[in-house]
CSV table of C-alpha atoms and ligand atoms in Angstrom, one decimal:
chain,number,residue,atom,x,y,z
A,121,UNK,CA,121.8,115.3,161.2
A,122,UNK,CA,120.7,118.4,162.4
A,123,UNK,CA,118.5,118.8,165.7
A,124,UNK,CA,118.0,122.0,165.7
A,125,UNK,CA,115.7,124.0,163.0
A,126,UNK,CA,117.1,125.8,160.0
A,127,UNK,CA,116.4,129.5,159.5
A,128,UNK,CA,114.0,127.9,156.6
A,129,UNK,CA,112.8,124.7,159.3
A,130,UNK,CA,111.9,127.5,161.7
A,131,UNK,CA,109.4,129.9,159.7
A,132,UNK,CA,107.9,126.7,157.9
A,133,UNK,CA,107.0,125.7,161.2
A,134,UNK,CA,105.9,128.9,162.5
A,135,UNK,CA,103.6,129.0,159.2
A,136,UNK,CA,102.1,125.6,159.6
A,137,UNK,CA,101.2,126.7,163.4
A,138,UNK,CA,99.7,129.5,163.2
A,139,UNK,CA,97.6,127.4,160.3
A,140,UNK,CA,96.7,124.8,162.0
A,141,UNK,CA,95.7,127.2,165.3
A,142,UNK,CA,92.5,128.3,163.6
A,143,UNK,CA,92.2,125.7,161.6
A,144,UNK,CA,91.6,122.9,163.9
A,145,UNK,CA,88.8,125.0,165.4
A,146,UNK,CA,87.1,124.5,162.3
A,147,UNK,CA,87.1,120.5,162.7
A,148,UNK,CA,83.7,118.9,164.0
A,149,UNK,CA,84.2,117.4,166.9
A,150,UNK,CA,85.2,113.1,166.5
A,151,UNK,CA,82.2,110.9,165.7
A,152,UNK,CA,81.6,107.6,167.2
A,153,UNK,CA,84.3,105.6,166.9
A,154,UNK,CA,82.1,102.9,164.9
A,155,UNK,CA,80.4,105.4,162.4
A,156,UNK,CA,82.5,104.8,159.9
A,157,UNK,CA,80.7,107.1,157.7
A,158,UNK,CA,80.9,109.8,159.6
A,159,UNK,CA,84.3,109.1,160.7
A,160,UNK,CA,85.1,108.9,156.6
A,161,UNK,CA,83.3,112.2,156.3
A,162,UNK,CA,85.2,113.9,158.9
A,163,UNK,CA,88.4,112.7,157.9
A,164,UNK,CA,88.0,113.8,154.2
A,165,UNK,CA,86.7,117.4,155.8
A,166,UNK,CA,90.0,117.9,157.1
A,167,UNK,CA,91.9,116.3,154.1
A,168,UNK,CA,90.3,118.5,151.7
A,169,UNK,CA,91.2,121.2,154.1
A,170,UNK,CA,94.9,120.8,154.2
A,171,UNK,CA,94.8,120.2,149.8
A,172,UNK,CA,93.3,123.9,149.9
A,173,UNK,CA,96.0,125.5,152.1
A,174,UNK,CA,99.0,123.4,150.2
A,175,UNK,CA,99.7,120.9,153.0
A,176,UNK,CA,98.2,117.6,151.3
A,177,UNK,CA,101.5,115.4,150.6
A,178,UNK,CA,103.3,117.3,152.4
A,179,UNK,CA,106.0,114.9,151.1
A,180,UNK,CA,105.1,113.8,147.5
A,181,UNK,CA,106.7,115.1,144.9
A,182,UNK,CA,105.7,119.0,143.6
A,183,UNK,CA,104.8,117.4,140.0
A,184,UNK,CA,102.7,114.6,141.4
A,185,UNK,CA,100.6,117.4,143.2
A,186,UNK,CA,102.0,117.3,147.0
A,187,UNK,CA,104.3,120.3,148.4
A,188,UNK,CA,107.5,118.5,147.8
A,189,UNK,CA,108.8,119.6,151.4
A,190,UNK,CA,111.9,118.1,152.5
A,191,UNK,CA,112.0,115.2,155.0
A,192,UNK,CA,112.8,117.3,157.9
A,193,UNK,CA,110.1,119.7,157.0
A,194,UNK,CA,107.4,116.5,156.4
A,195,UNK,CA,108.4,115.9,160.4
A,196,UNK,CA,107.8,119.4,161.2
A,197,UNK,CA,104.6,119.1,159.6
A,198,UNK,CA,103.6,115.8,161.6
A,199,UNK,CA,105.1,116.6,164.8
A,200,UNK,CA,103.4,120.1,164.8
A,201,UNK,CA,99.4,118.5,163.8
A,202,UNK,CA,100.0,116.5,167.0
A,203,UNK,CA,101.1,119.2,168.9
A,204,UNK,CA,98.0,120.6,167.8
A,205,UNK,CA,95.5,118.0,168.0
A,206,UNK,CA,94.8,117.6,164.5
A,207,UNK,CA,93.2,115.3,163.2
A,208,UNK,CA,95.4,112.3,162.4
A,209,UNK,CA,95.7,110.9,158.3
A,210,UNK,CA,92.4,108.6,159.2
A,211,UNK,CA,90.9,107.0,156.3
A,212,UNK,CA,93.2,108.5,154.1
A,213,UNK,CA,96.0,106.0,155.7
A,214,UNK,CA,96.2,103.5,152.9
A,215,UNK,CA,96.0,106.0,149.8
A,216,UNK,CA,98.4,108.6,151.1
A,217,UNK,CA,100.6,106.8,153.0
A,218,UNK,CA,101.6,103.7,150.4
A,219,UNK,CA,99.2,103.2,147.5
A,220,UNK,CA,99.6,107.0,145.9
A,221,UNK,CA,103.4,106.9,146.4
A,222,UNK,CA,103.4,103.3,144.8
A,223,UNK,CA,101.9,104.4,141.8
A,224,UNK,CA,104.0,107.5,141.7
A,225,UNK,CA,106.5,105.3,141.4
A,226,UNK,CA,105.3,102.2,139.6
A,227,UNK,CA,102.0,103.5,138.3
A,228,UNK,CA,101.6,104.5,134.4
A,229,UNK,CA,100.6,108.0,133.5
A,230,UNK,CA,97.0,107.2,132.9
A,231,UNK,CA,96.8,106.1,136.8
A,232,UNK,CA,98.9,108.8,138.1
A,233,UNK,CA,96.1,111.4,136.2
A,234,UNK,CA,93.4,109.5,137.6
A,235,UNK,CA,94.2,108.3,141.0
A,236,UNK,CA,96.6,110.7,142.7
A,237,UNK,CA,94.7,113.9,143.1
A,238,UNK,CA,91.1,112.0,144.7
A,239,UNK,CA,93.9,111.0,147.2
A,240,UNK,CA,95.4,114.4,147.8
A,241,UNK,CA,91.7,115.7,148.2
A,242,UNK,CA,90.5,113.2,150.2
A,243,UNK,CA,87.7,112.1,147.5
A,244,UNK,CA,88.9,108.8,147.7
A,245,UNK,CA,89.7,106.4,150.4
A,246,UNK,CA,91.9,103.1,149.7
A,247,UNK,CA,92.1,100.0,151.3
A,248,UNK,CA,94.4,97.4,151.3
A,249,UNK,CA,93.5,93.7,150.4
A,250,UNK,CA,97.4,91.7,150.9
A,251,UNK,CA,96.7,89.2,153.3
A,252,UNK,CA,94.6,86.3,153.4
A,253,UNK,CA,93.1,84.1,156.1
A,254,UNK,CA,96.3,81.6,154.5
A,255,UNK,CA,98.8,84.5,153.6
A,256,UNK,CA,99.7,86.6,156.4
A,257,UNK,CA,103.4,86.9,157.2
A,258,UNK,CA,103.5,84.4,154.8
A,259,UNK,CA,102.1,86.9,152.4
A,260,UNK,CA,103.8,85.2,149.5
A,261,UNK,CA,101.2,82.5,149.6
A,262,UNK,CA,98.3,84.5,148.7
A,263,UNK,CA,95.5,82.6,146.6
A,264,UNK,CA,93.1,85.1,145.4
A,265,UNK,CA,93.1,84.2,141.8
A,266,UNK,CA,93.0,86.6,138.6
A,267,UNK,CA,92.7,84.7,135.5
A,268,UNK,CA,92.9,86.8,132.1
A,269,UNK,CA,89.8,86.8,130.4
A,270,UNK,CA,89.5,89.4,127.0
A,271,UNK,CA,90.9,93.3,128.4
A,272,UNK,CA,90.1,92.2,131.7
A,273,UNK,CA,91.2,90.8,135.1
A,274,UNK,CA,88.8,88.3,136.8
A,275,UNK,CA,89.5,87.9,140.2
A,276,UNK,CA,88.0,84.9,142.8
A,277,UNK,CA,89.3,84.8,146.5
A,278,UNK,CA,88.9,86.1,149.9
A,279,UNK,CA,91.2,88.9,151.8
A,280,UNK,CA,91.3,89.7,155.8
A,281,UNK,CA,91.8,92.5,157.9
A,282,UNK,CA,91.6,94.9,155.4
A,283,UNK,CA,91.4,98.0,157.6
A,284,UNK,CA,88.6,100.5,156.3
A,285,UNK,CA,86.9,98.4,153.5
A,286,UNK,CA,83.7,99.7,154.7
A,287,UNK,CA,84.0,103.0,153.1
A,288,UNK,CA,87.0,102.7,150.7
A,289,UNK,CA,87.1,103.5,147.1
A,290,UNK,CA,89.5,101.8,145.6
A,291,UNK,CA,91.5,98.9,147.0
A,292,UNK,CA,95.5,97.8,146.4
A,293,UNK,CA,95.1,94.0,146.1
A,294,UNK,CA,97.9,91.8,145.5
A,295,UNK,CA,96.4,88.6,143.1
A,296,UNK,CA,97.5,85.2,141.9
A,297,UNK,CA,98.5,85.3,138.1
A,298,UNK,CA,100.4,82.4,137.5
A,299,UNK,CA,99.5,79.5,140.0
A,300,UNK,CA,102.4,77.5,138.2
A,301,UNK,CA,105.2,80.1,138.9
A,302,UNK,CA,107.5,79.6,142.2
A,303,UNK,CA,105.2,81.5,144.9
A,304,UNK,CA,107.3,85.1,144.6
A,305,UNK,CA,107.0,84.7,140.7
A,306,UNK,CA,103.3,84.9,140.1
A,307,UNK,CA,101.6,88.0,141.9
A,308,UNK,CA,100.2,90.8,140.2
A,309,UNK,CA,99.4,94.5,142.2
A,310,UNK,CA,95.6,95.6,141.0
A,311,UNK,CA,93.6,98.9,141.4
A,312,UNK,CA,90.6,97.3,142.5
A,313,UNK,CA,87.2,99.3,142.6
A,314,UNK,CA,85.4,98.5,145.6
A,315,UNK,CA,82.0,98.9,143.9
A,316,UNK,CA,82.5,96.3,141.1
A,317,UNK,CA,80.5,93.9,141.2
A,318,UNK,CA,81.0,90.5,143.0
A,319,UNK,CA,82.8,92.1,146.3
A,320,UNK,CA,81.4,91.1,149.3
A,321,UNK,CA,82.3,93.1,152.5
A,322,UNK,CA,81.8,91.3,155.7
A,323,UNK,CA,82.8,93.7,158.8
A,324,UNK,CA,85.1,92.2,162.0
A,325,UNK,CA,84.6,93.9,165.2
A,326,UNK,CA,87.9,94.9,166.9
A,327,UNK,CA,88.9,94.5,170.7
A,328,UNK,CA,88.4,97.8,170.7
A,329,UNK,CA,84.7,97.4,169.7
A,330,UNK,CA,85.0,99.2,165.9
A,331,UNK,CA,84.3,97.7,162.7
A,332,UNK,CA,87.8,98.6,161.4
A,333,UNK,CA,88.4,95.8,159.4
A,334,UNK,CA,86.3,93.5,157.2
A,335,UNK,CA,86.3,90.2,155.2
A,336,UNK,CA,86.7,90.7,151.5
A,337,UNK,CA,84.8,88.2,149.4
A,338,UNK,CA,85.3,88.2,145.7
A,339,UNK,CA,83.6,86.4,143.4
A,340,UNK,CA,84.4,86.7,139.4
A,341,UNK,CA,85.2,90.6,139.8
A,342,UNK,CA,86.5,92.2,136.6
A,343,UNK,CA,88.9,94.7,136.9
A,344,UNK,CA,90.6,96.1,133.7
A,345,UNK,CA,93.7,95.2,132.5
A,346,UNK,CA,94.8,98.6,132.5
A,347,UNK,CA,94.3,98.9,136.6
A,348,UNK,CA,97.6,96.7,136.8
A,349,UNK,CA,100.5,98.1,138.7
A,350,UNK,CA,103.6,97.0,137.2
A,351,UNK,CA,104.0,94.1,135.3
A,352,UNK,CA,102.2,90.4,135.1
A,353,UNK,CA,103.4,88.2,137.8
A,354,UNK,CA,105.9,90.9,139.1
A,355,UNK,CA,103.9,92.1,142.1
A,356,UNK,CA,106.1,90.7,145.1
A,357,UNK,CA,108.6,93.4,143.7
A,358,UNK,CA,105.7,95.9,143.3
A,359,UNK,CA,104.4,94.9,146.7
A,360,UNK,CA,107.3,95.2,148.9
A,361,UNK,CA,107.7,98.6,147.0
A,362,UNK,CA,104.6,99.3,148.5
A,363,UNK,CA,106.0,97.9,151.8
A,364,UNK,CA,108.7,99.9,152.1
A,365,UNK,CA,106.7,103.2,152.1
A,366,UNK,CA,104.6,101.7,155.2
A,367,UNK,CA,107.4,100.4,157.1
A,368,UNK,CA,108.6,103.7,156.3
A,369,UNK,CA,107.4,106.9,157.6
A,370,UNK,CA,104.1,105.1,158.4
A,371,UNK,CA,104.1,105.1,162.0
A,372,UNK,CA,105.7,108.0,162.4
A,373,UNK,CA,102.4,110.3,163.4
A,374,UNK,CA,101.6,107.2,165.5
A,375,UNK,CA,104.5,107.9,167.7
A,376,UNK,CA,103.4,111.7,168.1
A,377,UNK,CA,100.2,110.5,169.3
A,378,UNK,CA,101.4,108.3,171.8
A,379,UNK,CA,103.6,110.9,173.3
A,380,UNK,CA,100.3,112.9,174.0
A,381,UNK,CA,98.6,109.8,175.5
A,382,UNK,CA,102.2,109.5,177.6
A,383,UNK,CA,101.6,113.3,178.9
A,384,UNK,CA,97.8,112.4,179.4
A,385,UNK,CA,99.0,110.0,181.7
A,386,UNK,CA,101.6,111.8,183.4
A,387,UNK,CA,98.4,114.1,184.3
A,388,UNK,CA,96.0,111.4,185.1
A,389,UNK,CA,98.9,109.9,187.4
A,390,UNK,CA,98.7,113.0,189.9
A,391,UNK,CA,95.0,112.6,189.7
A,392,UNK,CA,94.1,109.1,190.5
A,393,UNK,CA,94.4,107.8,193.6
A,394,UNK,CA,96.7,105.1,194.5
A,395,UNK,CA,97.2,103.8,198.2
A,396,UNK,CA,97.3,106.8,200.6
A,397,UNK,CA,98.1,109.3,197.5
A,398,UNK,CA,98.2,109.5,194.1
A,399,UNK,CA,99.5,107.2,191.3
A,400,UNK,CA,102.3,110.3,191.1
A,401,UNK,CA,103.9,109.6,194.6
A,402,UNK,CA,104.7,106.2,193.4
A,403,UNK,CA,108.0,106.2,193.6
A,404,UNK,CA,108.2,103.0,191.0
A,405,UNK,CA,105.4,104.8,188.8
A,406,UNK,CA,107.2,107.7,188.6
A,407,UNK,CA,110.5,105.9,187.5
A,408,UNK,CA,108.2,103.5,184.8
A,409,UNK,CA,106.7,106.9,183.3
A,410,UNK,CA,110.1,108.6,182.7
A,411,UNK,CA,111.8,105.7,181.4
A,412,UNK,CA,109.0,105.6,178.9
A,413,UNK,CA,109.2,109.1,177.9
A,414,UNK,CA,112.9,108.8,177.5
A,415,UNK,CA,112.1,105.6,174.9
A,416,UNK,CA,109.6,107.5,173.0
A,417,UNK,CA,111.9,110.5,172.8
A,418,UNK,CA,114.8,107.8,171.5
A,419,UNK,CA,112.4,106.9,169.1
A,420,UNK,CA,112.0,110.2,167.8
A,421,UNK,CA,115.7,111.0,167.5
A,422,UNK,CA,115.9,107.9,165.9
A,423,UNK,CA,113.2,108.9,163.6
A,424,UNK,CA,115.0,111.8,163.0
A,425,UNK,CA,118.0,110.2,162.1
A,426,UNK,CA,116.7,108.0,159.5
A,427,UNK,CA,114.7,110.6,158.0
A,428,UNK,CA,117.9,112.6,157.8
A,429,UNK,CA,120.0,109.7,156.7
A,430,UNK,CA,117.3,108.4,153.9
A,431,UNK,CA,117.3,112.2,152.3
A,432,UNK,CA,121.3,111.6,151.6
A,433,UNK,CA,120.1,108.4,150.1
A,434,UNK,CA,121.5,106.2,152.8
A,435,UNK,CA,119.0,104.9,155.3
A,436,UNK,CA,121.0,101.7,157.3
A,437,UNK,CA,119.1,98.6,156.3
A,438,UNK,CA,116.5,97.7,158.2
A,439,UNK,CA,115.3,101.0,160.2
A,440,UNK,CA,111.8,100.6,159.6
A,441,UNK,CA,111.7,97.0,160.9
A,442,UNK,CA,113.9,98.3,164.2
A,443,UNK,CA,111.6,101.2,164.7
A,444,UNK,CA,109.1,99.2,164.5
A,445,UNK,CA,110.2,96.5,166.9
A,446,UNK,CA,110.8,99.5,169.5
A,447,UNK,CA,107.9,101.1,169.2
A,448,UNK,CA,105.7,98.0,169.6
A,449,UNK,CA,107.7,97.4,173.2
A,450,UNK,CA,107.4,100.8,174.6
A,451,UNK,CA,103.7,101.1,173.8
A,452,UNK,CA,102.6,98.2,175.3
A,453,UNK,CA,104.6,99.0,178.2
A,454,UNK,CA,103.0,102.2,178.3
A,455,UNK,CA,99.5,100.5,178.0
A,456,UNK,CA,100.6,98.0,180.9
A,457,UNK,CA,101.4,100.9,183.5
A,458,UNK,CA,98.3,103.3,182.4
A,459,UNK,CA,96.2,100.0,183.5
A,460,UNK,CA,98.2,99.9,186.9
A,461,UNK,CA,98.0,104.1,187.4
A,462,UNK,CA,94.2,103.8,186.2
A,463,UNK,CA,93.2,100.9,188.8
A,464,UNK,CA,89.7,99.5,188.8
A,465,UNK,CA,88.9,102.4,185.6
A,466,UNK,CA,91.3,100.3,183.7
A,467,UNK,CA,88.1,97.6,183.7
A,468,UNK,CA,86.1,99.7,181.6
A,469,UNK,CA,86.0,101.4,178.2
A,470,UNK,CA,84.5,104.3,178.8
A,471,UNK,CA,86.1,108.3,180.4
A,472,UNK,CA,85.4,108.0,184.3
A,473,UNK,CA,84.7,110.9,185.7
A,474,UNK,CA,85.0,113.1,183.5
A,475,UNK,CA,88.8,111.9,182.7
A,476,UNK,CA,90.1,110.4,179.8
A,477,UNK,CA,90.8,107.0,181.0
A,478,UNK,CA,88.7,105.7,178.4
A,479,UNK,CA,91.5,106.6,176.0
A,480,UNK,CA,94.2,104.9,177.8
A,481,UNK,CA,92.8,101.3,177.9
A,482,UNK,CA,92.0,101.9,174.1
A,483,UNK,CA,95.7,102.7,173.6
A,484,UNK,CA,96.8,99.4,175.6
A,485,UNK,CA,94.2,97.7,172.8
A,486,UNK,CA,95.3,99.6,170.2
A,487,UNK,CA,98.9,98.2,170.6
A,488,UNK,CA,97.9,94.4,170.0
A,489,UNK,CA,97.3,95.6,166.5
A,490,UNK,CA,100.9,97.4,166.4
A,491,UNK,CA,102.8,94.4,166.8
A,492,UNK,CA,100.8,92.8,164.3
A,493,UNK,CA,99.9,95.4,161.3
A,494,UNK,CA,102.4,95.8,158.7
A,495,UNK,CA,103.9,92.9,159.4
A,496,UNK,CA,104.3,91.1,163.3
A,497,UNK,CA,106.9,92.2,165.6
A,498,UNK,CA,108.6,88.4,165.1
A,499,UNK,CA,108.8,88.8,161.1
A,500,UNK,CA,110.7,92.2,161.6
A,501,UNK,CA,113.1,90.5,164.1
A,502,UNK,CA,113.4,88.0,161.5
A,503,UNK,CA,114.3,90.9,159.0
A,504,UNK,CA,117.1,92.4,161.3
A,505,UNK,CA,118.4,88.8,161.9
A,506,UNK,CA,118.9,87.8,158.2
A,507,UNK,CA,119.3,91.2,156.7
A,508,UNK,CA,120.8,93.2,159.3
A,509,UNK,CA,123.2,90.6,161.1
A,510,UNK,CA,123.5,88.8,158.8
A,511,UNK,CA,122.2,85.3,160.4
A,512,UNK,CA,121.3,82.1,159.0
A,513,UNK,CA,117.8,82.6,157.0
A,514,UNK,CA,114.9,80.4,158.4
A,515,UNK,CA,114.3,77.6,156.4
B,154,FAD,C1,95.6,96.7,163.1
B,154,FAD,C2,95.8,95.9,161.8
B,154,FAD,C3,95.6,96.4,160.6
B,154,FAD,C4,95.7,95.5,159.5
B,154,FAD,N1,95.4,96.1,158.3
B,154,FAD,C5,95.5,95.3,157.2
B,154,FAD,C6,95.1,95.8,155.9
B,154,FAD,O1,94.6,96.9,155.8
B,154,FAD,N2,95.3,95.0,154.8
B,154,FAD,C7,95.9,93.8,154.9
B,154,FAD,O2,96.1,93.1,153.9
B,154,FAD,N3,96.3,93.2,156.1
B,154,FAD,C8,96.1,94.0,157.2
B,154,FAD,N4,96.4,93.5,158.5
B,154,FAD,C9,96.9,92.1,158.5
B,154,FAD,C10,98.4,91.9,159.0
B,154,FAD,O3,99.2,92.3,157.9
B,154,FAD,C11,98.6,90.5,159.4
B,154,FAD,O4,97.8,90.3,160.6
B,154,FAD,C12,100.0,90.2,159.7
B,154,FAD,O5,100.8,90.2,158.5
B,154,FAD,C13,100.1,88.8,160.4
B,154,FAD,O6,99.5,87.8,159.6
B,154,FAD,P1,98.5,86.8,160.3
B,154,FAD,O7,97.5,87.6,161.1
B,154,FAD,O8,98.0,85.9,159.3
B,154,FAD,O9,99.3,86.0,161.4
B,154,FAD,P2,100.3,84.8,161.1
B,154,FAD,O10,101.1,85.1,160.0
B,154,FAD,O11,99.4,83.5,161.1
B,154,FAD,O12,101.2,84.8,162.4
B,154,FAD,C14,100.7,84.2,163.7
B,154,FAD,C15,101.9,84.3,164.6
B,154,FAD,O13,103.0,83.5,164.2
B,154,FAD,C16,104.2,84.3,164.1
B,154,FAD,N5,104.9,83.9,162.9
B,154,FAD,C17,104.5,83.7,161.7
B,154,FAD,N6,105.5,83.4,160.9
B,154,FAD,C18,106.6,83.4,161.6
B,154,FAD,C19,108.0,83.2,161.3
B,154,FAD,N7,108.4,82.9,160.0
B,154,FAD,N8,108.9,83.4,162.3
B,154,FAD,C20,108.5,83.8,163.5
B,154,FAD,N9,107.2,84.0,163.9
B,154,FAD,C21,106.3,83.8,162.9
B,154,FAD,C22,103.6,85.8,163.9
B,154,FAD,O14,104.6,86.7,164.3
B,154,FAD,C23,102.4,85.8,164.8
B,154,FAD,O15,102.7,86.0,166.1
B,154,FAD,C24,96.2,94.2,159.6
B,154,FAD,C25,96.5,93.7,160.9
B,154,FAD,C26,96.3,94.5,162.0
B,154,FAD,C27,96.5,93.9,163.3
């Protein structure tokens, strides 16, 4: 592993710097966070922004149409857009960060032609319909039915939390093929089109107060035959393809962006009062904020070292899961002492005073849904137990 930049590292990031100086300053400024259209618009502004100066899939493949940029190169390009304040991936979440590289690598070439460039441009936003009011970390369970009928796929069922089914295009949905088969055996991975007809979607509010996710209620939707990913009934494989690229480097720009909330604190902790001072000249404050800096710095080295370890084709089994075990801990630590440094702000929403307190109790939220999306910080424990130790496997 190196920690230091290459010759090469260095002027790449000098070059996506100096880019992203200016063009940041072209970004409108963030829409409410419950406008989802706006928010969809914005996000695909920027996307199609970063296609036009080379930086969309930063790491997908050259023939695919990303830039093909080497691992340590795809961190440059993350950790420099949050030094920045760029905007972060957004909408574009699902699409970029799993379903594109899923068909990339599972997809035929009639789906790579059609799907993977909207992603790369931002036309088109995914979604992801796995889980099920009865098939969470269960997933495997899933009941949403598609029965064969003629060229087509006719699907009946109901998904949950699918994050940003309000203004997505297309949707990676994970159906029931063979009712019959062991649980594993009969799943199928569909290209859904969220304006067929028969899709119902029913917004949930968040803590945070944002319709981020929604109900998905299908009723006899056809979906070619040719939108299947992979094989009949072998869409567990497909799926934890899928899951690997979002256990991944999925969270990766998530940890960037809680650094900057960690430094916003670190400023709003020499601001705010706190007994006869500020929240600073708590001596036990103090202690809390570095030990939490040092975490999310150990994070990032370990981040580093997978990334460098998974180029050489050797990533230790299980990363993902322990990263994302770590981070979980760390951020809702973090979110535990902003509420102590912010006091009686910490009871609202909303900046105070013209400081961005508002931000911090959203980050505290924000980290409920961490140790739950992608799969809950217990099932990844359970991953490291059986797969890493090598422990007995639950029954
Ligand atoms: C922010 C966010 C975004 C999401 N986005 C999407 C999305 O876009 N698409 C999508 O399909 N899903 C999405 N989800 C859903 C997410 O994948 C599920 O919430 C998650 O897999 C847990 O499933 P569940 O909510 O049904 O909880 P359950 O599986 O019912 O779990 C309830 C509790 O029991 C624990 N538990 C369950 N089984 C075990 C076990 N075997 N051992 C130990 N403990 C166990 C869990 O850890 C949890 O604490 C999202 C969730 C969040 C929070």
């Amino acid at each position: 592993m190196h920690l230091r930049d290459s010759e090469s590292d260095a002027a790449f990031r000098a070059e996506v710097r100096a880019w992203l100086r200016s063009a940041v300053t072209e970004v409108p400024p963030e829409p409410d966070s419950n406008d989802w259209p706006a928010r969809r618009s914005r996000d695909t502004l920027w996307q199609r922004m970063l296609f036009d100066a080379g930086y969309a899939g930063v790491n997908w493949p050259a023939e695919h149409g990303g830039r093909g940029a080497t691992p340590t190169e795809h961190l440059i390009f993350l950790q420099e857009s949050a030094a920045a304040k760029a905007p972060d991936v957004g909408v574009g979440f699902v699409g970029q960060m799993h379903a594109g590289p899923t068909i990339i690598a599972e997809g035929t070439e009639a789906q790579k032609s059609h799907h993977l460039r909207g992603i790369l441009t931002g036309e088109h936003a995914w979604c992801q319909g796995f889980s099920e009011p009865g098939a969470g970390s269960d997933l495997a369970s899933l009941r949403t039915r598609a029965v064969r009928d003629g060229d087509d796929y006719v699907i009946s069922g109901q998904k949950i939390w699918t994050s940003h089914a309000m203004v997505a295009d297309y949707c990676e949905m994970l159906v029931r093929t063979d009712p019959d088969a062991p649980k594993h055996k009969g799943i199928t991975w569909l290209i859904v089109p969220m304006d067929a007809a028969g899709i119902d979607v029913r917004p949930l509010i968040t803590a945070q107060g944002s319709a981020e996710f929604a109900e998905l209620f299908l009723d006899e939707v056809r979906v070619p035959i040719t939108n299947r990913v992979g094989e009949e009934n072998d869409g567990w494989r497909v799926a934890n393809v899928t899951l690997s690229f979002e256990r991944g480097t999925g969270f990766v720009g998530e940890l960037l962006d809680t650094t900057n909330v960690h430094a916003e604190l670190v400023r709003l902790a020499h601001e705010l009062p706190h007994r006869n001072g500020t929240a600073w000249d708590d001596d036990g404050i103090r202690r809390e904020l570095g030990e939490i800096a040092a975490e999310l710095d150990a994070l990032w080295a370990f981040t580093k070292r997978n990334v460098s370890q998974g180029a050489k084709g050797m990533m230790a089994m299980g990363s993902g899961s322990a990263f994302k075990v770590a981070y979980a801990t760390v951020i809702h630590r973090m979110g535990d002492l902003a509420l102590r440094v912010l006091d009686r702000s910490s009871l609202t929403m909303t900046s105070l005073d013209g400081r961005p307190t508002g931000e911090q109790v959203l980050s505290k939220l924000h980290a409920f849904g961490i140790s739950l999306g992608g799969g809950t910080t217990q099932i990844q424990q359970n991953i490291i137990a059986e797969r890493v130790l090598g422990l007995p496997r639950e029954r």
